[in-house]
Tab-separated table of C-alpha atoms in Angstrom:
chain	number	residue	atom	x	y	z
A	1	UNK	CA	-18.089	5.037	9.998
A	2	UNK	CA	-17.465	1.445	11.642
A	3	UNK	CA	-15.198	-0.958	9.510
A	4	UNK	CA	-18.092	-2.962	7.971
A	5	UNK	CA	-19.265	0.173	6.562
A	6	UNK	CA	-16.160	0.842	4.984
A	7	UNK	CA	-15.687	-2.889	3.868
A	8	UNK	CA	-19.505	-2.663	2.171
A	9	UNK	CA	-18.543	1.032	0.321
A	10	UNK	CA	-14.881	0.379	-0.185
A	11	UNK	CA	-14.135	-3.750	-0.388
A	12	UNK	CA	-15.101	-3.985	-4.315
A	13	UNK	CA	-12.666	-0.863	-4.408
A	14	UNK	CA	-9.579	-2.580	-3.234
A	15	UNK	CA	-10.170	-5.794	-4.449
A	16	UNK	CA	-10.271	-4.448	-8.003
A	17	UNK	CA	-7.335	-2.411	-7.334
A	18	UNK	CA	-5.547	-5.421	-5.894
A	19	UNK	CA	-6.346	-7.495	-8.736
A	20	UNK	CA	-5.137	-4.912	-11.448
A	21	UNK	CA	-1.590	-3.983	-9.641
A	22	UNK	CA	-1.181	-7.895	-9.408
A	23	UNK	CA	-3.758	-10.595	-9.697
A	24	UNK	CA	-6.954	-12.493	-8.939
A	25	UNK	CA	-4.627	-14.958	-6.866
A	26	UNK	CA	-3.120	-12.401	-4.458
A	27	UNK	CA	-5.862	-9.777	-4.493
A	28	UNK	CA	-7.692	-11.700	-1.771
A	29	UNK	CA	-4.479	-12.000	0.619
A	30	UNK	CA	-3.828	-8.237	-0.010
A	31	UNK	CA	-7.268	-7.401	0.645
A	32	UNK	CA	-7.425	-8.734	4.374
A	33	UNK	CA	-4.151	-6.999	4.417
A	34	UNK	CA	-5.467	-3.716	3.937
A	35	UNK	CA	-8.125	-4.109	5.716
A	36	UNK	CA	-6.549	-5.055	8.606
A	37	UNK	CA	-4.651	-1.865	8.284
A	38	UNK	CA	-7.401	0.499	7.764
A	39	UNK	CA	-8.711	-1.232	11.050
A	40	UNK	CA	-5.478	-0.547	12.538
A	41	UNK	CA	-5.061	2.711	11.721
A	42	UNK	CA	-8.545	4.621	11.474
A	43	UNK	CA	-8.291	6.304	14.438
A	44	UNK	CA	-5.609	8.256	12.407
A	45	UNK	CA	-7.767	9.224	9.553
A	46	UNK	CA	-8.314	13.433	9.788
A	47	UNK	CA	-10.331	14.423	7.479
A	48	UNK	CA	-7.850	16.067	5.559
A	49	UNK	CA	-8.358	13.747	2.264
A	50	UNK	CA	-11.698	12.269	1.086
A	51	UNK	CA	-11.734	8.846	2.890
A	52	UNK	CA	-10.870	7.287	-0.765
A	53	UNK	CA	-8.395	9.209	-1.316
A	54	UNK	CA	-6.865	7.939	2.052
A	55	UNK	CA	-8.110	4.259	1.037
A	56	UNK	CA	-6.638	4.318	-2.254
A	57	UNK	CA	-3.340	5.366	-0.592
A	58	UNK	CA	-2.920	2.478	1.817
A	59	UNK	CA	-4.245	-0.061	-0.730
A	60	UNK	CA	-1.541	1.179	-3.072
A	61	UNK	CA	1.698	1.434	-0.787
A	62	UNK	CA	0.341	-2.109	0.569
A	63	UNK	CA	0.454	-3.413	-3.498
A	64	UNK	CA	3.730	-1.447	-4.083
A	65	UNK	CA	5.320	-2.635	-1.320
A	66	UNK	CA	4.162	-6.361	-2.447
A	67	UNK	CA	5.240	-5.756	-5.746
A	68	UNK	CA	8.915	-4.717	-4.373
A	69	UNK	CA	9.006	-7.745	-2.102
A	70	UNK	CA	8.440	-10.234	-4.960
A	71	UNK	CA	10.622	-8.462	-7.179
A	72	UNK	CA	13.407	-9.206	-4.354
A	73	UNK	CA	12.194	-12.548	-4.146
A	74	UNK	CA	12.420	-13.490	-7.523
A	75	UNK	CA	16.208	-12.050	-7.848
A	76	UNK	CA	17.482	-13.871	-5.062
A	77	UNK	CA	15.527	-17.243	-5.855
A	78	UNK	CA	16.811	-16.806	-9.609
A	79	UNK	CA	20.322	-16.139	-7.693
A	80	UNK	CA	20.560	-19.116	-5.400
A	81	UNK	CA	19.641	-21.209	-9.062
A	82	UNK	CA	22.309	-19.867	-10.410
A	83	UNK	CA	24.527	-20.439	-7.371
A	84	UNK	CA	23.840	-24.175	-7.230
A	85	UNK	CA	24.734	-24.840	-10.802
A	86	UNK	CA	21.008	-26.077	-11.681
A	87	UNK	CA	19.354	-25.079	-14.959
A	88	UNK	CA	16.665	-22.783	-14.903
A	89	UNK	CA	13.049	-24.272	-15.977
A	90	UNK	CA	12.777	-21.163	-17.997
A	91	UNK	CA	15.309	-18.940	-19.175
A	92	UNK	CA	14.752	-15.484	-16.504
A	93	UNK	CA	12.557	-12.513	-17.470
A	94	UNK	CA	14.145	-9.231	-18.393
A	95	UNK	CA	11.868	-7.612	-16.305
A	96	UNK	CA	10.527	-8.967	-12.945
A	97	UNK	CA	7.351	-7.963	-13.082
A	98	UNK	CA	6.644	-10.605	-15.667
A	99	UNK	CA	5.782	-12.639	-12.962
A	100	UNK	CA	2.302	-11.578	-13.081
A	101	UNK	CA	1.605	-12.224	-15.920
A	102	UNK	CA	0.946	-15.931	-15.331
A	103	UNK	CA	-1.538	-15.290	-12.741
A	104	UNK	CA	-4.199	-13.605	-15.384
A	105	UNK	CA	-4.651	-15.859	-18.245
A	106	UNK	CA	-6.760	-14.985	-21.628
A	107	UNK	CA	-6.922	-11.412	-20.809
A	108	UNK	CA	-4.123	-9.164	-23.310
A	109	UNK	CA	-4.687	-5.952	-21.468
A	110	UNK	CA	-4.142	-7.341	-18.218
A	111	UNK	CA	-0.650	-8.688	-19.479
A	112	UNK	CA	0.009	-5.782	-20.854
A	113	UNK	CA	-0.291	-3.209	-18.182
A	114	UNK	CA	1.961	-5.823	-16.111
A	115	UNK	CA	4.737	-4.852	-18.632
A	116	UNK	CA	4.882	-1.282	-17.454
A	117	UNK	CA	6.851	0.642	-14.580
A	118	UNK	CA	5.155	0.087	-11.668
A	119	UNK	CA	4.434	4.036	-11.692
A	120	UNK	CA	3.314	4.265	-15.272
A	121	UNK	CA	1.025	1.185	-14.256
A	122	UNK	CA	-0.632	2.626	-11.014
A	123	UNK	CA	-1.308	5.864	-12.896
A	124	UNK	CA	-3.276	4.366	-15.716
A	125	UNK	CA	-5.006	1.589	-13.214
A	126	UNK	CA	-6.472	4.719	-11.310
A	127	UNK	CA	-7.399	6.735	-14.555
A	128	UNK	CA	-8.462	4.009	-16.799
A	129	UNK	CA	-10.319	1.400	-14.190
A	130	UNK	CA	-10.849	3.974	-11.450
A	131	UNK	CA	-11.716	6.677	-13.297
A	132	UNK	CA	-10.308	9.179	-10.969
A	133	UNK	CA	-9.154	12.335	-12.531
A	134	UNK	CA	-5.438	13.763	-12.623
A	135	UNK	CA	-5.821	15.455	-9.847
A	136	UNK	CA	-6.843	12.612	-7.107
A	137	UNK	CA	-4.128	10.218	-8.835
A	138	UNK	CA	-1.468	13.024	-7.660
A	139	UNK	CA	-2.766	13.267	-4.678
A	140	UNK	CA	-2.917	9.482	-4.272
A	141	UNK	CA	0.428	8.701	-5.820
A	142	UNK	CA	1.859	11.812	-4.303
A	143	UNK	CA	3.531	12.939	-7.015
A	144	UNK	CA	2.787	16.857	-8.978
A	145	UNK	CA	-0.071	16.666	-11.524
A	146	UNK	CA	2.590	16.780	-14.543
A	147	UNK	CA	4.663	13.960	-13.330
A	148	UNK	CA	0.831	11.910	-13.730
A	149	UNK	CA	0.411	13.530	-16.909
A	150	UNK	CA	3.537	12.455	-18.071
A	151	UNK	CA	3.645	8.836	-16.376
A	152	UNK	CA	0.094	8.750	-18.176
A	153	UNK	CA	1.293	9.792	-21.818
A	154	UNK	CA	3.869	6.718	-21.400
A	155	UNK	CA	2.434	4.197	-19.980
A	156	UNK	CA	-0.143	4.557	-23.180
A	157	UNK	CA	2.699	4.922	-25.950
A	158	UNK	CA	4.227	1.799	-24.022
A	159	UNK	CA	0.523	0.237	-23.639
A	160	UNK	CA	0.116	0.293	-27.839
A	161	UNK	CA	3.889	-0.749	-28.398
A	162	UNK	CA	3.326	-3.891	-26.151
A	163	UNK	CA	-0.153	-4.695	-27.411
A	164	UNK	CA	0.578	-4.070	-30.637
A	165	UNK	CA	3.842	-6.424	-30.429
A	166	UNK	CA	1.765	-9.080	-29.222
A	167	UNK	CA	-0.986	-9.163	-31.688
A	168	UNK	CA	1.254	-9.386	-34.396
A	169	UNK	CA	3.353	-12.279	-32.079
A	170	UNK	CA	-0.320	-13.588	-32.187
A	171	UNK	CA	-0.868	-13.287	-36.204
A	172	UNK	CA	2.525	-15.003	-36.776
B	1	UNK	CA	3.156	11.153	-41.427
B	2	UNK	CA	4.979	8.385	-40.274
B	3	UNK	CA	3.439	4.669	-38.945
B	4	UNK	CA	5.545	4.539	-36.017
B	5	UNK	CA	4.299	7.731	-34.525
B	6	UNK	CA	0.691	6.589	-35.454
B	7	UNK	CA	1.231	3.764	-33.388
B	8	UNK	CA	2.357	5.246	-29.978
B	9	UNK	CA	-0.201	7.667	-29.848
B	10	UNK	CA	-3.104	5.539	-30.940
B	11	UNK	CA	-4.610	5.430	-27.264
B	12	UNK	CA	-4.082	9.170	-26.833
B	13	UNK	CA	-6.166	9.297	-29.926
B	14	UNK	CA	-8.859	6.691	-29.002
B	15	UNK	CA	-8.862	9.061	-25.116
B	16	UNK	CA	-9.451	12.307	-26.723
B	17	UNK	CA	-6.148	13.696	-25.843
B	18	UNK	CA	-4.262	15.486	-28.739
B	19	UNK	CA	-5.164	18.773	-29.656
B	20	UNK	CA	-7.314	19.163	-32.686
B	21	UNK	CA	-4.397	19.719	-35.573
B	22	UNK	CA	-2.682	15.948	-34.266
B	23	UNK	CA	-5.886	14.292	-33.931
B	24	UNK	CA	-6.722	15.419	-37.541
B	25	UNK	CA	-4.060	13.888	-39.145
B	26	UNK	CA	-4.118	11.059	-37.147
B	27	UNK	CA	-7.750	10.298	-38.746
B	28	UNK	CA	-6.422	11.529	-42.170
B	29	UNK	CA	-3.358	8.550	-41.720
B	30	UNK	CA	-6.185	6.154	-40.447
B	31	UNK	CA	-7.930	6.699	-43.445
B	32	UNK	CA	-5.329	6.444	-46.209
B	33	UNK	CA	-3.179	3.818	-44.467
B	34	UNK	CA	-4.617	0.245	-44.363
B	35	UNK	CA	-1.980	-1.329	-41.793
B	36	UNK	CA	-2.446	1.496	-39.439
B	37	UNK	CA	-6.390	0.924	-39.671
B	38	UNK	CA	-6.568	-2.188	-38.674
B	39	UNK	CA	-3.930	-2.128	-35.818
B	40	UNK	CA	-6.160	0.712	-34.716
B	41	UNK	CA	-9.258	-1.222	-34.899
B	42	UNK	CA	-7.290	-3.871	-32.806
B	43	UNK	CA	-6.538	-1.192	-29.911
B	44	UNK	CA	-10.014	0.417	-29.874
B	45	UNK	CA	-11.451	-3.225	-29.233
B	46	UNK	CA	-8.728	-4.277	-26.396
B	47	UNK	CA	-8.670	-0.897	-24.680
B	48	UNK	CA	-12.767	-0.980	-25.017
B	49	UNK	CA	-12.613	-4.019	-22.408
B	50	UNK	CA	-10.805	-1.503	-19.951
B	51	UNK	CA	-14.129	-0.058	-19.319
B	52	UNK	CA	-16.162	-3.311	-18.741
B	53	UNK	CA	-13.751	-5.242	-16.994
B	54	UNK	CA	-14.669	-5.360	-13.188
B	55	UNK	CA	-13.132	-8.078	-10.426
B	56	UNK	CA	-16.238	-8.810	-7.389
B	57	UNK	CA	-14.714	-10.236	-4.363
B	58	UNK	CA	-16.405	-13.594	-2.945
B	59	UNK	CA	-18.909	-13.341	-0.014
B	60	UNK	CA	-16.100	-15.065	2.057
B	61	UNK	CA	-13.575	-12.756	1.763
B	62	UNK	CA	-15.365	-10.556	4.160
B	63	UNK	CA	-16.044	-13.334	6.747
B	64	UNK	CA	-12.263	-14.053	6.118
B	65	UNK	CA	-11.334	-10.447	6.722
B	66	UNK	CA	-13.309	-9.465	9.895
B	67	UNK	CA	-12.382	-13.128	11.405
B	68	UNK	CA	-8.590	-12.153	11.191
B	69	UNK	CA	-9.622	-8.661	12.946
B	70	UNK	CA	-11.156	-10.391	15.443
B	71	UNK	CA	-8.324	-12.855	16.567
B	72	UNK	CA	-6.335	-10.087	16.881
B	73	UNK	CA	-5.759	-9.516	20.769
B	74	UNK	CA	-6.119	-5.630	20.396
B	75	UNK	CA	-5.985	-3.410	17.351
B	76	UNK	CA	-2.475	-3.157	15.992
B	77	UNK	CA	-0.768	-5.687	18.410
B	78	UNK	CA	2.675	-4.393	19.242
B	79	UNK	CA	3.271	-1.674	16.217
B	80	UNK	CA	0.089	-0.136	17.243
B	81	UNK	CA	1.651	-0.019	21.189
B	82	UNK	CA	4.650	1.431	19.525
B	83	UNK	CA	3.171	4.080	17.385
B	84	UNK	CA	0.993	5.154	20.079
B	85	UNK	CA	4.261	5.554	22.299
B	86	UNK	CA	5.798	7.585	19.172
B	87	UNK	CA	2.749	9.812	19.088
B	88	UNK	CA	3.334	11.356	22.556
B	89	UNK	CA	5.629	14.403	22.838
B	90	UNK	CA	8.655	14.228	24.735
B	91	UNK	CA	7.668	16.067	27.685
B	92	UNK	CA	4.569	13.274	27.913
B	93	UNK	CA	7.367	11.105	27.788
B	94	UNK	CA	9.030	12.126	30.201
B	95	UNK	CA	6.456	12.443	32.394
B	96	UNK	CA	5.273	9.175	32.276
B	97	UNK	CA	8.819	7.738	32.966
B	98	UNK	CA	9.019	9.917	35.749
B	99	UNK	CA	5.830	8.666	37.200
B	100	UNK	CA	7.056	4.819	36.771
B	101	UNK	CA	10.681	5.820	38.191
B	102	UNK	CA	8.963	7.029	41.061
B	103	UNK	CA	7.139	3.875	41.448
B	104	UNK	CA	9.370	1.483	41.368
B	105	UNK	CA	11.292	3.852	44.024
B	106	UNK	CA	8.518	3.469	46.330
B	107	UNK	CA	8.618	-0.318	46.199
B	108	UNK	CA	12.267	-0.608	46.902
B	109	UNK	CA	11.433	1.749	49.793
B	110	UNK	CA	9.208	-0.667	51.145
B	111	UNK	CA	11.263	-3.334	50.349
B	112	UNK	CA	14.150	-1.736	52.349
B	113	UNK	CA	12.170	-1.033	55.316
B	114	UNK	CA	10.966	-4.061	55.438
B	115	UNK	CA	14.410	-5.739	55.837
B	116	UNK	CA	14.962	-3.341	58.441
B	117	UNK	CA	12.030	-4.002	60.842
B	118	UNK	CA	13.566	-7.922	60.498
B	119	UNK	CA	17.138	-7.197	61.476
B	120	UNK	CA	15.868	-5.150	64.492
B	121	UNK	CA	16.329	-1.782	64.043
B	122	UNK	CA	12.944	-0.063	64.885
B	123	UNK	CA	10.307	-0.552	62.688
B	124	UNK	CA	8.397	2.589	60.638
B	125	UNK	CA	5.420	0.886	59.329
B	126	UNK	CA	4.206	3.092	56.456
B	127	UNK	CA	5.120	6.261	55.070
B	128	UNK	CA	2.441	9.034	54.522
B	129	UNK	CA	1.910	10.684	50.954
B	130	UNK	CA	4.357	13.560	51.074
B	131	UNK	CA	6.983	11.320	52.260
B	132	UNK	CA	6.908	12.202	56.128
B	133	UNK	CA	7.240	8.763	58.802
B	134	UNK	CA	3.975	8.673	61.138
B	135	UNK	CA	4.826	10.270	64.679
B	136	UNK	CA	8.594	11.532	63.664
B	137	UNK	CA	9.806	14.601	62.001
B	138	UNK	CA	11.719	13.215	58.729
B	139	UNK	CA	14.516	15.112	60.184
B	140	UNK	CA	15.286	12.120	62.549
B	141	UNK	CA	16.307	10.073	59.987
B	142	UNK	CA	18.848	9.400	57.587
B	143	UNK	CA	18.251	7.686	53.989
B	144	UNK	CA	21.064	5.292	52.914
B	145	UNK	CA	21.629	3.373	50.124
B	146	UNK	CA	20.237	0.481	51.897
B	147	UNK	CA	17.099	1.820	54.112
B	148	UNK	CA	16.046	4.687	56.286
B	149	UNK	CA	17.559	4.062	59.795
B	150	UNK	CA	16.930	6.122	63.085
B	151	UNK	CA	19.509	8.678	64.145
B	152	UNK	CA	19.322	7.466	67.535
């Protein structure tokens, strides 16, 4: 299977993925990203997952690791503020991964599932808007199939808490 | 059964994933409570768009993709080089750095002799594959740190 092959089955894939463990803005940067990697490292690919499965992995370590490096970013811009005795614009989020949130406007689910852990999220991105079954997100996360289970049972109770919260922030 | 408890496991409920006795009450609470209803009605509409909601990529982004694979010089650049040294075993390794040892060897072999056939000393012109001088037993020669030289 040559590379445009993969791009024509697989690009709508990762895109989507991209633009769910982020957003629309990055997704495209990511994308080349991964692909570029899958180009990269193909010749490694054994056989020993479904090519998805091994797809899904590299898409995800390459959002994760993303994810991690604007989390870092974030800190130590918020920290050289700080530092040179300027006010903030806006007070700092509690939790980094707020960030996001800004990038998808009008859509409360989106927003929502930016809120979570990063593992609760990936878990219900890949069950929800993949609709891959316990089993494959395990295998793609590499975690057991009880740790999904449970990262899935959260990230919902978290998902209607959050929601919930800002309807009625809404209402008000 | 309380409202709080309602609430977190609304999207379980809306899934299909508590066993039959939870799920029951759940619908019994939906029923009786009007609060919970309609914050249930809320979630069944927002996690509804879960299903529909689907991002297409641009036409460009694959031109923009497969143009940045192709101005790459080779696949990988350098951490490719360096994985594929990683991936050999350490008797491949060895090997190999055996091979280019001996190389470079051979150069500064030729490099001494030629500095020899300038100063004067006789002149060997090449050296055949297993190491022996053309018409002279290697015996009649010494190797030093600087060149071969004749005995005589």
């Amino acid at each position: 299977m040559n590379l445009n092959e993969i791009y024509n089955d697989y690009g709508g894939m990762v895109y989507n993925l991209c633009c769910r463990m982020t957003n629309r803005e990055m997704a495209e940067d990511l994308t080349q990203d991964i692909f570029i990697k899958i180009h990269e490292s193909i010749a490694d690919f054994r056989n020993e997952s479904s090519l998805s499965t091994w797809i899904y992995k590299i898409a995800l370590n390459h959002c994760l690791n993303h994810i991690r490096r604007e989390k870092l970013k974030k800190i130590f811009s918020l920290d050289a503020v700080f530092h040179s005795g300027v006010e903030p614009v806006s007070p700092p989020s509690r939790e980094p991964d707020r960030i996001y949130e800004t990038g998808e406007t009008g859509n409360e689910l989106h927003s929502a599932i930016m809120q979570l852990p990063t593992g609760q999220r990936t878990a219900i991105i890949l069950q929800k808007f993949e609709n891959l079954s316990v089993k494959e997100i395990a295998r793609i996360m590499e975690v057991s199939i009880s740790s999904v289970e449970s990262r899935l049972y959260k990230a919902k109770t978290n998902l209607a808490r959050i929601l919930l919260h800002n309807n009625q922030g809404a209402m008000q | 059964m309380k409202h709080q408890y309602v609430r977190n496991v609304m999207i379980q409920y809306l899934d299909g994933e508590l066993n039959r006795s939870a799920s029951d009450r759940i619908k019994l609470h939906l029923n009786e409570c009007k609060q919970c209803n309609s914050e249930y009605r809320f979630l069944q509409q927002t996690w509804g768009q879960a299903k529909i909601q689907v991002f297409t990529p641009g036409p460009e982004l694959k031109m923009k993709i497969f143009t940045a694979i192709n101005q790459q010089p080779y696949p990988g650049g350098s951490s490719a080089f360096i994985d594929l040294l990683f991936r050999f075993s350490p008797v491949t390794l060895a090997v190999t750095l055996g091979l280019i040892t001996g190389l470079l060897q051979t150069n500064q072999l030729r490099t001494n002799l030629n500095q020899i056939s300038s100063s004067g000393i006789p002149v060997i012109e090449t050296i055949d594959e297993i190491g022996n001088f053309p018409g002279d037993s290697p015996e009649n020669f010494i190797l030093t740190s600087t060149g071969i030289g004749s005995l005589q």
